[in-house]
Short mmCIF file of C-alpha atoms in Angstrom, two decimals:
data_model
loop_
_atom_site.label_atom_id
_atom_site.label_comp_id
_atom_site.label_asym_id
_atom_site.label_seq_id
_atom_site.Cartn_x
_atom_site.Cartn_y
_atom_site.Cartn_z
CA MET A 1094 -25.30 126.12 220.28
CA PHE A 1095 -23.44 123.92 217.48
CA ASN A 1096 -24.76 120.59 217.03
CA ALA A 1097 -22.28 117.66 217.31
CA TYR A 1098 -24.07 114.79 215.31
CA PRO A 1099 -23.53 114.17 212.31
CA SER A 1100 -26.67 112.68 211.10
CA HIS A 1101 -30.03 114.32 213.45
CA GLY A 1102 -30.44 117.03 215.65
CA PRO A 1103 -30.81 117.81 220.04
CA SER A 1104 -34.53 117.28 220.21
CA ASN A 1105 -33.79 114.90 222.51
CA LEU A 1106 -31.62 117.60 224.61
CA LEU A 1107 -33.36 119.76 227.64
CA LEU A 1108 -31.73 122.57 227.87
CA GLU A 1109 -31.88 124.86 231.27
CA TRP A 1110 -30.03 127.38 232.70
CA GLU A 1111 -29.91 130.10 235.72
CA VAL A 1112 -28.66 133.33 236.13
CA THR A 1113 -27.68 133.99 239.18
CA LEU A 1114 -25.73 136.95 241.72
CA ASN A 1115 -22.86 135.62 244.21
CA GLY A 1116 -24.00 132.30 244.61
CA SER A 1117 -28.03 132.33 244.40
CA VAL A 1118 -29.87 132.41 242.04
CA VAL A 1119 -32.14 134.99 240.73
CA GLN A 1120 -34.14 133.79 237.54
CA LYS A 1121 -34.18 130.38 235.33
CA GLY A 1122 -35.47 128.48 233.45
CA LYS A 1123 -35.57 126.06 230.15
CA VAL A 1124 -36.32 125.71 226.47
CA PRO A 1125 -37.88 122.50 225.41
CA VAL A 1126 -37.69 121.90 221.79
CA LEU A 1127 -33.52 122.46 220.47
CA THR A 1128 -33.88 123.11 216.25
CA ILE A 1129 -30.42 122.72 214.53
CA ALA A 1130 -29.06 120.91 211.69
CA PRO A 1131 -26.16 118.20 211.91
CA GLN A 1132 -23.33 119.95 211.86
CA HIS A 1133 -25.10 122.83 212.15
CA ALA A 1134 -24.81 126.30 214.30
CA GLY A 1135 -28.09 128.24 215.70
CA THR A 1136 -28.38 130.78 218.03
CA ILE A 1137 -30.51 130.78 221.07
CA ARG A 1138 -32.08 133.18 222.92
CA LEU A 1139 -32.63 133.41 226.33
CA PRO A 1140 -34.22 135.87 228.18
CA ALA A 1141 -31.83 135.89 230.77
CA ARG A 1142 -31.59 138.79 232.24
CA ILE A 1143 -28.55 141.02 234.35
CA PRO A 1144 -29.71 141.97 237.63
CA ALA A 1145 -29.24 146.06 239.00
CA SER A 1146 -27.53 144.13 242.36
CA PRO A 1147 -23.78 144.75 242.71
CA GLY A 1148 -22.30 141.43 242.93
CA GLU A 1149 -20.74 138.38 240.90
CA VAL A 1150 -23.26 136.95 238.10
CA PHE A 1151 -23.17 133.68 236.46
CA LEU A 1152 -25.28 131.79 233.43
CA ASN A 1153 -25.52 128.70 234.03
CA ILE A 1154 -26.41 126.52 230.87
CA SER A 1155 -26.94 122.52 231.79
CA TYR A 1156 -28.15 120.42 228.44
CA ARG A 1157 -29.87 116.88 229.37
CA GLU A 1158 -30.97 113.32 228.20
CA LYS A 1159 -35.21 114.08 228.05
CA LYS A 1160 -35.69 110.36 227.10
CA PRO A 1161 -33.90 107.22 227.91
CA GLY A 1162 -31.28 106.36 224.83
CA SER A 1163 -29.38 103.34 224.02
CA SER A 1164 -26.39 104.29 227.21
CA LEU A 1165 -27.96 107.62 229.19
CA PRO A 1166 -31.22 107.58 231.64
CA ALA A 1167 -33.33 110.41 231.32
CA GLY A 1168 -32.62 113.00 232.47
CA HIS A 1169 -29.04 112.54 232.53
CA PRO A 1170 -26.85 115.61 232.09
CA VAL A 1171 -24.63 115.56 228.50
CA ALA A 1172 -22.63 119.14 228.55
CA ARG A 1173 -22.32 122.22 231.34
CA GLU A 1174 -20.97 125.05 230.62
CA GLN A 1175 -20.61 129.03 232.80
CA LEU A 1176 -20.55 132.42 231.63
CA ARG A 1177 -19.98 134.93 234.00
CA LEU A 1178 -21.67 138.16 232.78
CA GLN A 1179 -20.40 140.46 235.49
CA GLU A 1180 -16.99 140.67 237.80
CA TYR A 1181 -17.69 140.75 241.70
CA ALA A 1182 -17.58 142.99 243.68
CA ASN A 1183 -18.72 143.73 247.42
CA ASP A 1184 -18.99 146.17 249.72
CA LEU A 1185 -16.69 145.90 252.97
CA SER A 1186 -16.24 148.85 253.58
CA ILE A 1187 -17.15 150.05 257.67
CA HIS A 1188 -19.41 152.76 258.86
CA PRO A 1189 -20.75 154.09 261.72
CA ALA A 1190 -23.07 151.91 263.69
CA GLY A 1191 -23.76 153.75 266.90
CA GLU A 1192 -21.41 154.98 270.41
CA LEU A 1193 -18.45 152.55 271.04
CA SER A 1194 -17.12 152.97 274.84
CA PHE A 1195 -13.00 152.36 275.45
CA ALA A 1196 -10.75 151.42 278.04
CA ASP A 1197 -6.99 150.64 277.87
CA GLU A 1198 -5.82 148.40 281.03
CA GLY A 1199 -2.96 145.32 281.70
CA GLY A 1200 -1.82 145.50 279.06
CA THR A 1201 -5.51 145.07 277.20
CA PHE A 1202 -6.65 147.81 274.41
CA THR A 1203 -11.23 147.28 274.98
CA ILE A 1204 -13.68 148.04 272.60
CA THR A 1205 -17.38 148.09 274.28
CA SER A 1206 -20.85 149.33 272.30
CA PRO A 1207 -23.24 150.62 274.87
CA VAL A 1208 -25.64 150.22 272.54
CA THR A 1209 -25.29 146.94 271.41
CA THR A 1210 -23.45 144.98 273.76
CA LEU A 1211 -19.84 144.20 270.95
CA ASN A 1212 -16.83 143.50 273.80
CA LEU A 1213 -13.33 143.14 271.40
CA GLN A 1214 -10.45 143.33 272.89
CA PHE A 1215 -6.71 142.97 271.61
CA ASN A 1216 -3.56 141.82 273.53
CA LYS A 1217 -1.04 145.13 273.89
CA GLN A 1218 1.67 142.88 273.79
CA THR A 1219 1.43 140.07 271.09
CA GLY A 1220 -1.31 142.79 268.69
CA TRP A 1221 -4.00 139.91 268.53
CA MET A 1222 -7.78 139.39 268.51
CA GLN A 1223 -8.20 137.80 272.10
CA HIS A 1224 -11.62 138.29 272.77
CA TYR A 1225 -14.33 139.26 271.10
CA ALA A 1226 -18.40 138.84 271.52
CA MET A 1227 -21.67 140.83 270.89
CA GLY A 1228 -23.49 140.38 274.61
CA ALA A 1229 -23.58 136.85 275.62
CA ARG A 1230 -22.18 135.72 272.22
CA LEU A 1231 -18.87 134.98 271.78
CA LEU A 1232 -17.50 134.93 268.65
CA ALA A 1233 -14.30 133.69 268.98
CA GLU A 1234 -12.15 132.74 272.25
CA ASP A 1235 -9.01 133.94 271.26
CA SER A 1236 -6.58 134.73 268.05
CA SER A 1237 -3.28 132.71 267.90
CA GLY A 1238 -1.40 134.15 265.98
CA LEU A 1239 -0.43 135.53 262.46
CA THR A 1240 0.91 132.46 259.51
CA THR A 1241 3.32 132.84 257.39
CA ASP A 1242 4.64 130.26 255.96
CA LEU A 1243 7.81 130.08 253.07
CA GLY A 1244 6.52 127.15 251.48
CA PRO A 1245 8.28 123.99 251.13
CA GLY A 1246 12.47 122.74 251.53
CA HIS A 1247 12.62 126.04 253.61
CA SER A 1248 12.82 125.97 257.01
CA PRO A 1249 9.41 126.75 259.10
CA VAL A 1250 9.04 131.04 260.07
CA GLN A 1251 9.65 132.02 263.38
CA GLU A 1252 6.36 133.59 265.17
CA PRO A 1253 5.83 137.21 263.53
CA ARG A 1254 7.25 139.95 265.80
CA LEU A 1255 4.61 143.05 266.95
CA GLN A 1256 6.85 146.01 266.34
CA LEU A 1257 4.42 148.74 266.74
CA PHE A 1258 0.35 149.12 268.79
CA SER A 1259 -1.51 152.10 267.48
CA THR A 1260 -5.39 152.61 268.16
CA SER A 1261 -7.04 155.39 266.80
CA THR A 1262 -10.47 156.13 268.34
CA SER A 1263 -13.67 157.76 266.96
CA THR A 1264 -17.46 157.94 269.66
CA ASP A 1265 -18.25 155.89 266.28
CA LEU A 1266 -14.94 153.64 264.54
CA ALA A 1267 -12.35 152.28 266.61
CA VAL A 1268 -9.02 151.20 263.74
CA VAL A 1269 -6.18 149.10 265.65
CA LYS A 1270 -3.20 148.27 263.87
CA ALA A 1271 -0.33 145.93 264.41
CA ASP A 1272 2.76 145.84 263.35
CA TYR A 1273 5.05 142.99 262.35
CA LEU A 1274 8.67 141.98 261.64
CA ILE A 1275 8.82 138.62 259.92
CA PRO A 1276 11.46 137.01 261.64
CA GLU A 1277 14.94 135.70 259.10
CA THR A 1278 13.13 137.31 256.42
CA PRO A 1279 12.99 140.92 254.09
CA PHE A 1280 9.25 141.70 255.09
CA LEU A 1281 6.70 143.67 257.16
CA LEU A 1282 2.95 142.64 258.17
CA HIS A 1283 0.92 145.01 259.30
CA ALA A 1284 -2.08 144.74 259.72
CA ARG A 1285 -5.56 147.12 260.69
CA TYR A 1286 -8.93 146.44 262.49
CA THR A 1287 -11.87 148.97 262.19
CA VAL A 1288 -14.38 148.61 264.30
CA ASN A 1289 -17.78 149.46 264.93
CA ALA A 1290 -20.35 149.39 267.23
CA LYS A 1291 -22.41 146.54 265.53
CA GLY A 1292 -19.06 143.82 266.00
CA GLU A 1293 -18.36 144.25 261.98
CA ILE A 1294 -14.97 144.55 261.32
CA GLN A 1295 -13.22 144.89 258.26
CA VAL A 1296 -9.17 143.32 258.12
CA GLU A 1297 -6.48 144.95 256.09
CA GLN A 1298 -3.81 142.85 255.49
CA ILE A 1299 -0.15 144.20 254.00
CA LEU A 1300 2.78 142.04 253.32
CA GLU A 1301 6.26 144.69 252.02
CA VAL A 1302 9.30 144.35 251.66
CA ASP A 1303 11.31 145.37 254.00
CA THR A 1304 12.45 148.89 252.02
CA THR A 1305 15.39 149.39 255.45
CA GLN A 1306 17.30 146.20 255.10
CA PRO A 1307 20.64 146.56 252.64
CA ARG A 1308 19.18 144.62 249.45
CA ASP A 1309 21.42 143.23 246.89
CA THR A 1310 20.98 143.96 243.38
CA THR A 1311 23.95 141.86 241.67
CA ALA A 1312 22.62 139.41 238.73
CA ALA A 1313 24.06 137.29 241.50
CA ALA A 1314 22.57 138.06 244.59
CA VAL A 1315 19.64 135.04 245.35
CA ALA A 1316 15.89 136.41 244.09
CA ILE A 1317 14.32 137.25 247.20
CA LYS A 1318 11.74 134.10 248.98
CA TYR A 1319 8.15 135.40 248.88
CA PRO A 1320 5.67 133.44 251.70
CA PRO A 1321 3.08 131.76 248.83
CA LEU A 1322 1.41 131.76 252.31
CA PHE A 1323 0.05 134.09 255.02
CA GLY A 1324 -3.41 134.90 257.03
CA MET A 1325 -5.17 135.14 260.94
CA LYS A 1326 -6.10 131.96 263.03
CA TRP A 1327 -8.44 132.89 265.19
CA ILE A 1328 -10.40 130.63 268.23
CA LEU A 1329 -13.98 129.30 267.78
CA PRO A 1330 -16.25 128.61 270.10
CA ALA A 1331 -17.89 125.53 271.52
CA GLY A 1332 -21.24 124.85 269.21
CA SER A 1333 -20.68 125.85 265.83
CA ASP A 1334 -21.54 123.69 263.50
CA SER A 1335 -22.71 124.69 260.29
CA VAL A 1336 -21.22 126.12 256.91
CA LEU A 1337 -22.28 128.07 254.25
CA TYR A 1338 -20.55 129.57 251.79
CA TYR A 1339 -20.05 131.41 248.18
CA GLY A 1340 -17.50 130.07 245.97
CA ALA A 1341 -15.16 129.74 242.84
CA ALA A 1342 -16.46 125.99 241.74
CA PRO A 1343 -17.22 124.46 238.86
CA VAL A 1344 -20.22 124.52 237.16
CA THR A 1345 -19.82 120.78 237.32
CA ASP A 1346 -19.56 120.40 240.48
CA SER A 1347 -21.55 122.19 243.15
CA CYS A 1348 -21.23 126.28 241.71
CA GLY A 1349 -22.58 128.75 243.90
CA ARG A 1350 -24.00 128.44 247.14
CA THR A 1351 -23.26 124.75 248.83
CA ARG A 1352 -24.65 123.91 252.53
CA VAL A 1353 -21.87 121.60 254.06
CA ASP A 1354 -23.34 120.72 257.73
CA LEU A 1355 -20.88 119.71 259.98
CA SER A 1356 -22.08 117.51 263.74
CA ARG A 1357 -19.76 119.64 265.59
CA LEU A 1358 -15.90 120.20 265.93
CA HIS A 1359 -14.32 117.65 267.18
CA ALA A 1360 -10.40 117.59 267.92
CA ASP A 1361 -10.60 115.65 265.07
CA ASP A 1362 -12.73 117.19 262.86
CA THR A 1363 -10.91 119.35 259.61
CA GLY A 1364 -13.04 121.30 257.14
CA SER A 1365 -11.05 123.09 254.39
CA TRP A 1366 -12.63 125.82 252.14
CA ALA A 1367 -10.62 127.25 249.09
CA ASP A 1368 -11.76 130.46 246.65
CA ILE A 1369 -13.99 131.51 249.22
CA ARG A 1370 -15.90 134.44 248.18
CA TRP A 1371 -18.07 134.44 251.75
CA TRP A 1372 -18.07 131.54 254.42
CA LYS A 1373 -20.29 132.01 257.06
CA LEU A 1374 -20.14 129.45 260.52
CA THR A 1375 -22.86 129.30 262.96
CA ASP A 1376 -24.69 127.26 265.85
CA VAL A 1377 -27.85 125.59 265.35
CA GLN A 1378 -29.95 129.76 267.04
CA GLY A 1379 -28.40 131.12 263.25
CA HIS A 1380 -25.28 132.70 265.63
CA GLY A 1381 -21.96 133.03 264.33
CA LEU A 1382 -19.21 135.00 262.29
CA LEU A 1383 -19.99 136.22 258.57
CA ILE A 1384 -16.14 136.17 256.45
CA ALA A 1385 -16.67 137.75 253.27
CA ALA A 1386 -13.38 139.06 250.33
CA ASP A 1387 -12.08 141.37 248.55
CA SER A 1388 -11.85 140.51 245.10
CA SER A 1389 -9.54 138.48 245.73
CA PHE A 1390 -10.17 135.27 247.23
CA LEU A 1391 -9.53 133.70 250.66
CA SER A 1392 -8.80 129.89 251.98
CA ILE A 1393 -10.20 128.55 255.41
CA HIS A 1394 -9.15 126.34 257.43
CA VAL A 1395 -10.57 124.43 260.53
CA HIS A 1396 -9.20 122.66 262.63
CA ASN A 1397 -9.63 122.32 267.14
CA LYS A 1398 -11.55 124.82 266.99
CA GLN A 1399 -8.65 126.50 265.13
CA LEU A 1400 -9.32 129.09 262.27
CA ASN A 1401 -6.87 129.52 259.57
CA ILE A 1402 -8.29 132.65 257.40
CA ASP A 1403 -5.01 132.98 254.73
CA HIS A 1404 -5.11 134.88 251.59
CA PRO A 1405 -4.15 133.36 247.78
CA PHE A 1406 -0.58 131.67 247.72
CA ILE A 1407 2.28 134.93 246.00
CA ASP A 1408 4.31 133.95 242.75
CA GLY A 1409 6.33 136.61 244.23
CA GLY A 1410 7.59 139.61 241.96
CA ALA A 1411 6.03 141.93 244.03
CA ASP A 1412 7.62 144.75 247.13
CA ASN A 1413 3.72 144.98 248.72
CA TYR A 1414 0.38 142.87 248.68
CA HIS A 1415 -2.75 144.72 249.96
CA TYR A 1416 -5.95 142.11 250.84
CA ILE A 1417 -9.64 143.04 253.04
CA TYR A 1418 -12.34 140.89 254.34
CA LYS A 1419 -15.06 142.27 256.38
CA VAL A 1420 -15.77 139.88 259.25
CA THR A 1421 -20.07 139.86 260.17
CA PRO A 1422 -21.48 139.12 263.28
CA GLN A 1423 -24.92 137.42 262.55
#
């Protein structure tokens, strides 16, 4: 710590620190007395420990006025700092959790479980999920498709066109695959859903350049325009009214875990959350969905009960973008 005061020490400052693991405070403390000479640096040792559990670990440090000053009241924050001690890691794997049953009829592929009352349905004509429930608990009414956007100044991208729908099943795991062509662009979009009896879903999305299309590699050729945004749209059931999320909020705002209470999802209610590690939406009984990202961030947007799960904006330059997130019933 460097004492920038020209003529006195930081005796009126209280140092507070905390260690967070994936947004939750696991350790905290205070240093009530700071003795560093003016215009000098000093070392302050904190008994902070990195948790044994995997996850993103931050050390948050703040300085507050202990007594009222000439212009600042007691307790007023004068400085904050955040240090990352451990990188974010999240286990998105799906493990067997009981017996699954399958039905393929009437243009619908259905996954059920007699153990957990899972009922998950996919439309074989569009590849979209159209029903997601655990017994009487409806988690998603429908999914209204995939989202892509070429950005400002470009025509809207047409709805992705399903090229192939396929499934791979075992007694306790199912994989649903949907491959799309994005019209008027040189891109293919692959969606993969890995499901177990608990209703846990690993959603994998891959955006890649269609190498079967001819590409002009001359210097005068117009560069490929990459969609800066792509993701998925789900339709939420009525009654979900509480959001809990963990994201990369700056420490000066609401670092780590933040709670937002929504009275209800009205037609005019809109909520947007950017740079999300995980996001949980529940009803008054605590039932709902937890969506957790891989090492990248997600952007969540809710409007008119439509849930948009979008991936980070793409700068371009690569032929393949691969993102994974996990959906867990609550």
